[in-house]
PDB file of C-alpha atoms and ligand atoms in Angstrom:
ATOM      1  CA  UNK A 105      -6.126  -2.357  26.811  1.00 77.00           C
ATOM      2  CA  UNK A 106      -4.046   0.994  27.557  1.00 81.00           C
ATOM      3  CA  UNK A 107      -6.161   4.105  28.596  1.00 92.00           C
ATOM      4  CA  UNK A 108      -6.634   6.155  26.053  1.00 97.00           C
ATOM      5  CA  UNK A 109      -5.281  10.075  26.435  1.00 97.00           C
ATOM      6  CA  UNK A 110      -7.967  12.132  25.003  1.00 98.00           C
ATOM      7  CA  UNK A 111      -6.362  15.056  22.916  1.00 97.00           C
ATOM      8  CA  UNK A 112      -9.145  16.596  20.800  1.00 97.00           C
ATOM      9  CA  UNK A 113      -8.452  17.928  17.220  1.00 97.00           C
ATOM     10  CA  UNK A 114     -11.014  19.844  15.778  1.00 97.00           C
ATOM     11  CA  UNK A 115     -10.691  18.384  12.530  1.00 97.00           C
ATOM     12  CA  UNK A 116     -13.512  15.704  11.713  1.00 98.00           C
ATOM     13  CA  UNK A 117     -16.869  15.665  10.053  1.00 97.00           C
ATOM     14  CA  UNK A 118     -19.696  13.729  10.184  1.00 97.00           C
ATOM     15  CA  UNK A 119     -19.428  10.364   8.258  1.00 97.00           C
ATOM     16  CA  UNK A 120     -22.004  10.129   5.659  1.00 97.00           C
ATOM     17  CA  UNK A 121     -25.533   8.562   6.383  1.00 94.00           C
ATOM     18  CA  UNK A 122     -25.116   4.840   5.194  1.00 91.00           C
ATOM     19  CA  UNK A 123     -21.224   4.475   6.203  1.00 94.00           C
ATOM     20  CA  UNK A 124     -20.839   2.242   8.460  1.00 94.00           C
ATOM     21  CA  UNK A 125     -16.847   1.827  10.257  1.00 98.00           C
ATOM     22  CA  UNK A 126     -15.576  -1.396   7.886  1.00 97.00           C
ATOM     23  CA  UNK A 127     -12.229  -0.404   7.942  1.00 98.00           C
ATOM     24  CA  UNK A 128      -9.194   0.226   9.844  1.00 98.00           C
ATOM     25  CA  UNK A 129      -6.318   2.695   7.897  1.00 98.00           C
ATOM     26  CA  UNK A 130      -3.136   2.251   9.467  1.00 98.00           C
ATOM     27  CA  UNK A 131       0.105   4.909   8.802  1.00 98.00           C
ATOM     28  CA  UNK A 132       2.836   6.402  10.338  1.00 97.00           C
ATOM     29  CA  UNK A 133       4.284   9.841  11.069  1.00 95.00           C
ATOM     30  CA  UNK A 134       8.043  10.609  11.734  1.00 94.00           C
ATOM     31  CA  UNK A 135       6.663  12.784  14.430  1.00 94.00           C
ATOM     32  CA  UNK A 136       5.935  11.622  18.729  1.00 95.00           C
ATOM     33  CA  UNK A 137       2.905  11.294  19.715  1.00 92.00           C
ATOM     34  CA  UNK A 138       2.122  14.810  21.201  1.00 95.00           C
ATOM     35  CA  UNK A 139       3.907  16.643  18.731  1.00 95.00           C
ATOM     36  CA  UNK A 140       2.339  14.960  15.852  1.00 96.00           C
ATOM     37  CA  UNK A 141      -1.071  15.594  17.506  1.00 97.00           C
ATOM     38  CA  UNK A 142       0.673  19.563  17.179  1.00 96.00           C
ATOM     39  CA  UNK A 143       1.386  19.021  13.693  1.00 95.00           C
ATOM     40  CA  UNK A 144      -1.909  17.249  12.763  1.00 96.00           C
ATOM     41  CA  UNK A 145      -3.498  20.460  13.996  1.00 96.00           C
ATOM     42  CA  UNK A 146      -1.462  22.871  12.182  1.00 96.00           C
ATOM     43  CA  UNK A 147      -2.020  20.774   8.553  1.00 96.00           C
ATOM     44  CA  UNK A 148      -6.303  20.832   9.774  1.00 96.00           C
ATOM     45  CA  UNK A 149      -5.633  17.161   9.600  1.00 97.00           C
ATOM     46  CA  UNK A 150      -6.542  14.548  12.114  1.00 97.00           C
ATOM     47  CA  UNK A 151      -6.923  10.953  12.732  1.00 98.00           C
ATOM     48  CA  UNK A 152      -8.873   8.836  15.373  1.00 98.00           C
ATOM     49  CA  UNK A 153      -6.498   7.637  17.290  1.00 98.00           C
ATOM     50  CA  UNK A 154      -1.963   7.746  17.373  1.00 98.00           C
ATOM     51  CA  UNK A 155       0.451   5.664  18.925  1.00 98.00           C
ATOM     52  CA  UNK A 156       3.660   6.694  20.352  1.00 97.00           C
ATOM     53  CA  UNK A 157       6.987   4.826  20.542  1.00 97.00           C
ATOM     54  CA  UNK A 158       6.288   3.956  23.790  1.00 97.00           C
ATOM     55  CA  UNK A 159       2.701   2.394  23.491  1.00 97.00           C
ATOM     56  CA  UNK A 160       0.721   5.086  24.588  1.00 97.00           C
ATOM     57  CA  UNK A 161      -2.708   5.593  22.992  1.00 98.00           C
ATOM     58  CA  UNK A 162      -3.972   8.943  22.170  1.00 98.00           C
ATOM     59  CA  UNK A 163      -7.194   9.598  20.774  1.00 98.00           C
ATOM     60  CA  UNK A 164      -7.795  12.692  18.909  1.00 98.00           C
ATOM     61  CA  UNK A 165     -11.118  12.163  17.290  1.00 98.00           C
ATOM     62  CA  UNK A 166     -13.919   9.850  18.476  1.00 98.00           C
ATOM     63  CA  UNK A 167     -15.026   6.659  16.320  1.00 98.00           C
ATOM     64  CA  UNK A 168     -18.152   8.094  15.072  1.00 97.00           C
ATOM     65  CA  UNK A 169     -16.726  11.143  13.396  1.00 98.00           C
ATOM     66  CA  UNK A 170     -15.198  11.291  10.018  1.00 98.00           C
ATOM     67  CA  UNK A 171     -11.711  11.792  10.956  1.00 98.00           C
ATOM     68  CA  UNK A 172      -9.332  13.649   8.142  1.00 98.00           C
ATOM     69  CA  UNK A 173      -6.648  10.970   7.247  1.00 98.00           C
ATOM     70  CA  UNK A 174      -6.664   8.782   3.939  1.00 98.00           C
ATOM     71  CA  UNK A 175      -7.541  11.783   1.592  1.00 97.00           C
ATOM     72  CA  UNK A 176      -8.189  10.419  -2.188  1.00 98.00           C
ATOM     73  CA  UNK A 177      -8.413   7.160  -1.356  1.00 98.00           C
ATOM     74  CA  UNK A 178     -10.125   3.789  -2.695  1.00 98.00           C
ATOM     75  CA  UNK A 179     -10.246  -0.145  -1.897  1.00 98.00           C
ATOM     76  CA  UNK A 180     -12.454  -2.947  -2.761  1.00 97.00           C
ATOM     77  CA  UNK A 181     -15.238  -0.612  -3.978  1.00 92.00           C
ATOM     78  CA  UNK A 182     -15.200   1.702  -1.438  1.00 95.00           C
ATOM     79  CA  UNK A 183     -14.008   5.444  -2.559  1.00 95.00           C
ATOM     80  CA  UNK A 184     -12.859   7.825   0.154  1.00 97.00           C
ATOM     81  CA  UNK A 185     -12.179   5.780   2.728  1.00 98.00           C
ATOM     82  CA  UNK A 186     -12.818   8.609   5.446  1.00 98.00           C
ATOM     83  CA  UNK A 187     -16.009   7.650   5.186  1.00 98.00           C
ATOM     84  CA  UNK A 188     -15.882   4.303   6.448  1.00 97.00           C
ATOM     85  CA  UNK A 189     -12.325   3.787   8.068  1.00 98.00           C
ATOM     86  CA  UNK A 190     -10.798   3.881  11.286  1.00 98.00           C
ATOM     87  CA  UNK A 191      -7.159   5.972  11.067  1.00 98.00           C
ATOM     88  CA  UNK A 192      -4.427   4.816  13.817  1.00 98.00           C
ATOM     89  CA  UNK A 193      -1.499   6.817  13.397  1.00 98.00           C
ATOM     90  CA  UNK A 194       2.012   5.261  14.653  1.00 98.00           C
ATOM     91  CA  UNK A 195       5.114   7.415  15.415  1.00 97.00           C
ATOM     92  CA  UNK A 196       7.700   5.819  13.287  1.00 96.00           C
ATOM     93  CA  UNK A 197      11.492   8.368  13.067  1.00 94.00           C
ATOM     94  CA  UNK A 198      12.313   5.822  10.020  1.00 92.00           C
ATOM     95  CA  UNK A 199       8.760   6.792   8.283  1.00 93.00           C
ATOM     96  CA  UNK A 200       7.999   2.519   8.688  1.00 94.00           C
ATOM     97  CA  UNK A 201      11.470   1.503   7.366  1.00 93.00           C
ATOM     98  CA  UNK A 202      13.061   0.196  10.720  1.00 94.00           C
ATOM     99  CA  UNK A 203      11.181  -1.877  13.306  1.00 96.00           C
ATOM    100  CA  UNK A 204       8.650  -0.939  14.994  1.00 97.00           C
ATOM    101  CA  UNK A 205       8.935  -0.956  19.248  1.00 97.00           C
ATOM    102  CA  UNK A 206       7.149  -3.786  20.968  1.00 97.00           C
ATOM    103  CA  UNK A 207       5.258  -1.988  23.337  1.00 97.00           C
ATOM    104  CA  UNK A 208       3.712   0.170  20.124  1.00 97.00           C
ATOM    105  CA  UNK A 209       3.048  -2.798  18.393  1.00 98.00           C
ATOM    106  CA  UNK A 210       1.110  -4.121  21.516  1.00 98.00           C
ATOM    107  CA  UNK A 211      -0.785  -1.549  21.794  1.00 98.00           C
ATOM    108  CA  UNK A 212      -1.811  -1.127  18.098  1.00 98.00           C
ATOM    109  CA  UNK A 213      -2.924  -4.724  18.398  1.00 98.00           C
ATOM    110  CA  UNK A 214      -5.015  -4.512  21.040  1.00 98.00           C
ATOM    111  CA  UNK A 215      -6.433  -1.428  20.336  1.00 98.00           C
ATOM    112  CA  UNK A 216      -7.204  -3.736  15.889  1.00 98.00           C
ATOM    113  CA  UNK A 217      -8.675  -6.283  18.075  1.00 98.00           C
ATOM    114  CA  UNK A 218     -11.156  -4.285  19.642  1.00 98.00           C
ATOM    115  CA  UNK A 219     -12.057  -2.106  16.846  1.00 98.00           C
ATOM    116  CA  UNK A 220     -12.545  -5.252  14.759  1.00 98.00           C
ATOM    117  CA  UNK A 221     -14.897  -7.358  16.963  1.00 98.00           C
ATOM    118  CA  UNK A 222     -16.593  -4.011  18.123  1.00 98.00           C
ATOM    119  CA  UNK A 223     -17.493  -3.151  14.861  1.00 98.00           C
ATOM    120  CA  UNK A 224     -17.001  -6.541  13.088  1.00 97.00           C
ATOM    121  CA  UNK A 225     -14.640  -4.880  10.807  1.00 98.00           C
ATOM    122  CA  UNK A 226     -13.745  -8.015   8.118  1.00 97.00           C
ATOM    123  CA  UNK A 227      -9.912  -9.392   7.350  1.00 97.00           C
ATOM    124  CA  UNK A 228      -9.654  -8.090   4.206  1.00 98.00           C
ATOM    125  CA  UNK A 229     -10.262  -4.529   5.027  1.00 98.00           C
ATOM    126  CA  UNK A 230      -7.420  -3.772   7.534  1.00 98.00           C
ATOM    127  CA  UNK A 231      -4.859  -1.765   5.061  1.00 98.00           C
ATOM    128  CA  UNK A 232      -2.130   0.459   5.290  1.00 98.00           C
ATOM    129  CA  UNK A 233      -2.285   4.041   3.851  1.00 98.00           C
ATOM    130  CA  UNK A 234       0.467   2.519   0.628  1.00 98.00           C
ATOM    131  CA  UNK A 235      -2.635   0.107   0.145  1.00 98.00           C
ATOM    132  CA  UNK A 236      -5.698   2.817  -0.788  1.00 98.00           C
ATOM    133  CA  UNK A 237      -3.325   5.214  -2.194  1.00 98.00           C
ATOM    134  CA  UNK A 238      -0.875   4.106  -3.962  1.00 98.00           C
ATOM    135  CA  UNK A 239       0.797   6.789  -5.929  1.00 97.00           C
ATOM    136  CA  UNK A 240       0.406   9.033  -2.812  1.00 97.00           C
ATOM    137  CA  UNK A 241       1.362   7.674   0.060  1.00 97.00           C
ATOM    138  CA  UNK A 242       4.031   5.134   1.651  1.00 96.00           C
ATOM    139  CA  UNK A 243       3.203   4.379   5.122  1.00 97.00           C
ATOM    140  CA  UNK A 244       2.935   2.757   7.345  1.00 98.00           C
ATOM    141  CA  UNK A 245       6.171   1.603   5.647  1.00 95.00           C
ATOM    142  CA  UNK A 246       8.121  -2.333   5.133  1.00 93.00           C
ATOM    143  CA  UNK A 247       8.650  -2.504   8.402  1.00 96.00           C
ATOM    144  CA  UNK A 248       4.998  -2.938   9.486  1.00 98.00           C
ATOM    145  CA  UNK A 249       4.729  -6.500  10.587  1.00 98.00           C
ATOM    146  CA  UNK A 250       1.666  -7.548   8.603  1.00 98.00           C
ATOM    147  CA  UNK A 251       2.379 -11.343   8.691  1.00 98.00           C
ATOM    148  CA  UNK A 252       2.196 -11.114  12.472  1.00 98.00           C
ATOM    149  CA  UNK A 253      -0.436  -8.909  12.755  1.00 98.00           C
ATOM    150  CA  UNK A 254      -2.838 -11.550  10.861  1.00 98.00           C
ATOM    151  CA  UNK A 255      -1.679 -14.439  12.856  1.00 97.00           C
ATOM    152  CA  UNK A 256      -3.377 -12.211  15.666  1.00 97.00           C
ATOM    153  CA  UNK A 257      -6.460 -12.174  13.373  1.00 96.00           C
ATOM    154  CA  UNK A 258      -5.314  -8.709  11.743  1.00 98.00           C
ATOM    155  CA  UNK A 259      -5.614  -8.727   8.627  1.00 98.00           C
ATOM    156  CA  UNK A 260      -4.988 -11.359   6.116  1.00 98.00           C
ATOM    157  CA  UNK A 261      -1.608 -13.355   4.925  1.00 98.00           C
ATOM    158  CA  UNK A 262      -1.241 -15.750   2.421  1.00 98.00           C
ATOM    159  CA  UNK A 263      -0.288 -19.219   1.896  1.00 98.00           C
ATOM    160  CA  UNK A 264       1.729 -20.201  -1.026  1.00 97.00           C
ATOM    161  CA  UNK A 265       0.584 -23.497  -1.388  1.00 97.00           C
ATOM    162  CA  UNK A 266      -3.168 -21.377  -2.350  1.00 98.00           C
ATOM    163  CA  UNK A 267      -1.390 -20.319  -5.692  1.00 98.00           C
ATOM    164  CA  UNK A 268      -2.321 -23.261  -7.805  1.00 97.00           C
ATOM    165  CA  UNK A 269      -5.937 -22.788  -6.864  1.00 97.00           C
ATOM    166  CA  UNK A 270      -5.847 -19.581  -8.441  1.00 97.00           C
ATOM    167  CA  UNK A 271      -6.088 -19.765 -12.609  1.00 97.00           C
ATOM    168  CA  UNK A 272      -5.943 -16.029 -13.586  1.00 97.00           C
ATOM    169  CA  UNK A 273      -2.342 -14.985 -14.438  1.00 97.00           C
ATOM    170  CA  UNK A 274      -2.916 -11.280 -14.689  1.00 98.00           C
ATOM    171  CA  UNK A 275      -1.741  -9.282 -12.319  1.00 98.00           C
ATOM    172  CA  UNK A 276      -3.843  -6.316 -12.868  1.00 98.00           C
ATOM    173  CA  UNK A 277      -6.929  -8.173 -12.189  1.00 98.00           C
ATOM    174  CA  UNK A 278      -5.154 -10.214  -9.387  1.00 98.00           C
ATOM    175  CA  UNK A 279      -3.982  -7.036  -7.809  1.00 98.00           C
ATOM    176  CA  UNK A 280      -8.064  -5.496  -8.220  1.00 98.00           C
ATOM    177  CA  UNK A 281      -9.129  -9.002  -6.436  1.00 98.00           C
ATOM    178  CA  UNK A 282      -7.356  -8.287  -3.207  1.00 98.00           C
ATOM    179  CA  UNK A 283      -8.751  -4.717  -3.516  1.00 98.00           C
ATOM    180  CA  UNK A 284      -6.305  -2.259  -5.347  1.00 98.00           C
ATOM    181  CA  UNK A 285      -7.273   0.637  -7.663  1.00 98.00           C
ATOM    182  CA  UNK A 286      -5.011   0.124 -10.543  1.00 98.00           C
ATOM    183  CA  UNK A 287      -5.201   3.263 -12.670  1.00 97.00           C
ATOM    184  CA  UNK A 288      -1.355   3.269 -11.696  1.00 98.00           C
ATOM    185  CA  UNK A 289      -0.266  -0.318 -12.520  1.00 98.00           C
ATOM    186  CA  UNK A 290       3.161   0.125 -11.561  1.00 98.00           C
ATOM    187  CA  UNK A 291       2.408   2.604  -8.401  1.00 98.00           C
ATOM    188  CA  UNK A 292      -0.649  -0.674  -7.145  1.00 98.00           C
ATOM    189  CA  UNK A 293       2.549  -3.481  -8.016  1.00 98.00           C
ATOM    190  CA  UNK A 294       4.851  -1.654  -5.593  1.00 97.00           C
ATOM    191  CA  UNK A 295       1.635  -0.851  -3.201  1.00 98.00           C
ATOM    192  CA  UNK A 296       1.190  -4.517  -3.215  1.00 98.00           C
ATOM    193  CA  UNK A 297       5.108  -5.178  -2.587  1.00 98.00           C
ATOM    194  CA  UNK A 298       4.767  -3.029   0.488  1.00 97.00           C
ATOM    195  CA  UNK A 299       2.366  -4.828   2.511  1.00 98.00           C
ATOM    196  CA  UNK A 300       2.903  -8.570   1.308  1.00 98.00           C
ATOM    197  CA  UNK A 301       6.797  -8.603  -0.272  1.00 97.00           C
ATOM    198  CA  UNK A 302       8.633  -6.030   1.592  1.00 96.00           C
ATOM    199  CA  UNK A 303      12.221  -7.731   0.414  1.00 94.00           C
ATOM    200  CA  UNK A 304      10.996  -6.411  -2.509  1.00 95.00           C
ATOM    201  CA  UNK A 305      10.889  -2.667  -1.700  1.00 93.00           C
ATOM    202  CA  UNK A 306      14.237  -0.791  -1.417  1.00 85.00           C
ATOM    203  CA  UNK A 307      15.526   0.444   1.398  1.00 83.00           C
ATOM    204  CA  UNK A 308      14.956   4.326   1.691  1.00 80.00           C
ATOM    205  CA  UNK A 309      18.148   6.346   4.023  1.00 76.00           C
ATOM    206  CA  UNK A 310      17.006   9.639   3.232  1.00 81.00           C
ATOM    207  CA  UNK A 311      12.957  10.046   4.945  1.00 78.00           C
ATOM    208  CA  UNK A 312      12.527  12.886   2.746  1.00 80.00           C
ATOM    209  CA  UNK A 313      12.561  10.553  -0.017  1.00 85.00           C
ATOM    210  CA  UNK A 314      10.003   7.545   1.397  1.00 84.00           C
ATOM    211  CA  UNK A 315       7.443  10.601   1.350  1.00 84.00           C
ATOM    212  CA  UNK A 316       8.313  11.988  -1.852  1.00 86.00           C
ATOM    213  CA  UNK A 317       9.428   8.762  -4.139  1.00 89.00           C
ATOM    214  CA  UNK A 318       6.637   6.459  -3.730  1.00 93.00           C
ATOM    215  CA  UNK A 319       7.489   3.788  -6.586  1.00 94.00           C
ATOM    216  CA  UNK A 320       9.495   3.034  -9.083  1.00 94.00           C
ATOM    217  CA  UNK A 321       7.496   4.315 -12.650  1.00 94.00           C
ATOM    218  CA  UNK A 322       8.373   1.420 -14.378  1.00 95.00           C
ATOM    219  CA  UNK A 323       7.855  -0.967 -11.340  1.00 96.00           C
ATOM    220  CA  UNK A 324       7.099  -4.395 -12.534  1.00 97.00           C
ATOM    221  CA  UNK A 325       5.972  -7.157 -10.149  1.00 97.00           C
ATOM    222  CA  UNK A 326       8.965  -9.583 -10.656  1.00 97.00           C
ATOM    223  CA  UNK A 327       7.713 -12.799 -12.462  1.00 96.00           C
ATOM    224  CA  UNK A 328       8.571 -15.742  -9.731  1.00 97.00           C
ATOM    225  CA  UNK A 329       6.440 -13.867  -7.355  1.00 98.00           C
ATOM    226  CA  UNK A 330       3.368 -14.214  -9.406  1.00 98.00           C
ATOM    227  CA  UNK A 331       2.597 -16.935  -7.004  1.00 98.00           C
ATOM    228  CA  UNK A 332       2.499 -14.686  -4.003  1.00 98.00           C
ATOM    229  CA  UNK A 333       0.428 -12.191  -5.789  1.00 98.00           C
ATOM    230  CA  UNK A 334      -1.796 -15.299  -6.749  1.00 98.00           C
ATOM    231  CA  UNK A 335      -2.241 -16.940  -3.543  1.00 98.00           C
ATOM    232  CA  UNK A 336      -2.983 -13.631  -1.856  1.00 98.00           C
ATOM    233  CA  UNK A 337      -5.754 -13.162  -3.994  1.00 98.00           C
ATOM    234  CA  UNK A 338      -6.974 -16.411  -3.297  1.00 98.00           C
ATOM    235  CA  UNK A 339      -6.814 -15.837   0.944  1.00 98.00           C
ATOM    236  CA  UNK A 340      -8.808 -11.912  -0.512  1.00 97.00           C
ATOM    237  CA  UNK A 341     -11.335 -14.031  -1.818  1.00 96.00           C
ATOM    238  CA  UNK A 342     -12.469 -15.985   0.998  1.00 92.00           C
ATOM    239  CA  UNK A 343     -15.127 -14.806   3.575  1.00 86.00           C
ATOM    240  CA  UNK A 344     -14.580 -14.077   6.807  1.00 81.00           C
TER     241      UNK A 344
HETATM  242 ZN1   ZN B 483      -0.842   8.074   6.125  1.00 92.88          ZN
END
C-alpha cells in the first residue's frame, strides 16, 4: 500500500470501552486532500484517514481514536457509528456524481482491504455516509463504484437470481434487513437507491444541491425493482 502522510487533527475522542472497529464509513468532500484536512479543522471535524484525486493517503486521526465523521448515525443495530467505524474521506469536485480517478480508487481499496482483514471488519458493514444517515447526508455519491468494490471483497452486491429466495414483500422491513433505519421511509428508499440502484438517483448539476436536497419526500422505491431490494437482502443475510 501507499505511505500514509500523517496530518494530525485534533479532533477525536476516545471510542467507548466495548467498541470494537466493525465498520468502515466511506464519504466524500468537494475539497483536495490538504485543503479539506484545512477545512476539517476549521468545522472541529475529522476523519481517520482522506484520499486525494491523485491516490495519496493522508491520515489525520489514528485507528484507535474516535474520529468525528458520521454524526447521528445508525446501521444494523449499531447507533453512532463513531463509535465503531473507520471514516475514509475521498476528494470528489462532483460531491460523488462523476467518476471517481483510478489511482484514488486504488488506493481506497487497498487501504478497505487492510482495514478489513486487520480488524476482520464483516461485508455487510462497509457503507457509505447516504447509508447510516439517510435524511442527512449524500456521499460518497452514485458514482462510488460499489459493485466493483465487492468483487474485491468490499462490501456486498447482489444477485438477482437471490430474489425468489426471499418471501417478504415489504420494503420497509427489507430495507431494515440489509441494515437501514427507516424512521424516514422515503429518505432509507433513496439511501438504498444510492448505493445499490444509482440509475435510479437523479443527476445533481448544481453541488450545492447534492448537500442540501438529499431525497425526494415522496420517494417511492419503483415497483419492478422490488427484486433488487429483495435479493440484496437476501446477500445482507448471509454470514461472512
Ligand atoms: Zn460524509
Amino acid at each position: 500500500m501507499k505511505k500514509i502522510i500523517q496530518i494530525p487533527l485534533p479532533y477525536w475522542n476516545e471510542r467507548p470501552k466495548k467498541c470494537a472497529v466493525k465498520a468502515i464509513v466511506l464519504h466524500c468532500s468537494a475539497q483536495e486532500g490538504v485543503p479539506m484536512i484545512k477545512l476539517l479543522r476549521k468545522l472541529h471535524l475529522s476523519s481517520h484517514f482522506v484520499i486525494g484525486s491523485d491516490g495519496r493517503i493522508f491520515q489525520p486521526v489514528p485507528e484507535a481514536k474516535r474520529a468525528f465523521h458520521a454524526g447521528v448515525s445508525s446501521w444494523r443495530g449499531m447507533n453512532n457509528l463513531n463509535h465503531y467505524s473507520i471514516g475514509i474521506e475521498l476528494s470528489s469536485s462532483s460531491m460523488g456524481e462523476e467518476a471517481y480517478t483510478p489511482q484514488q480508487l486504488a488506493s481506497a481499496r487497498s487501504l478497505c482491504l487492510d482495514l478489513i482483514r486487520r480488524y476482520n471488519i464483516p461485508a455487510q458493514n462497509i457503507v457509505a455516509h447516504s447509508d447510516i444517515a439517510p435524511t442527512r447526508k449524500p456521499d460518497p455519491g452514485k458514482a462510488f463504484p460499489w459493485q466493483q468494490f465487492a468483487q474485491y471483497g468490499i462490501g456486498l452486491w447482489y444477485d438477482l437470481n437471490d430474489a425468489g429466495k426471499v418471501a417478504e414483500n415489504d420494503v420497509e422491513k427489507l430495507l431494515r434487513q440489509i441494515g437501514y433505519n427507516t424512521d424516514n421511509l422515503p429518505a432509507a428508499s433513496y439511501a438504498f437507491c444510492r448505493h445499490f440502484l444509482p440509475e435510479l438517483v437523479a443527476k445533481q448539476h448544481d453541488t450545492h444541491r447534492i448537500i442540501t436536497d438529499i431525497y425526494p419526500e415522496n420517494f417511492v422505491l419503483p415497483k419492478e425493482y422490488l427484486p433488487h431490494l429483495k435479493a440484496c437482502a437476501y446477500k445482507f443475510s448471509k454470514r461472512y
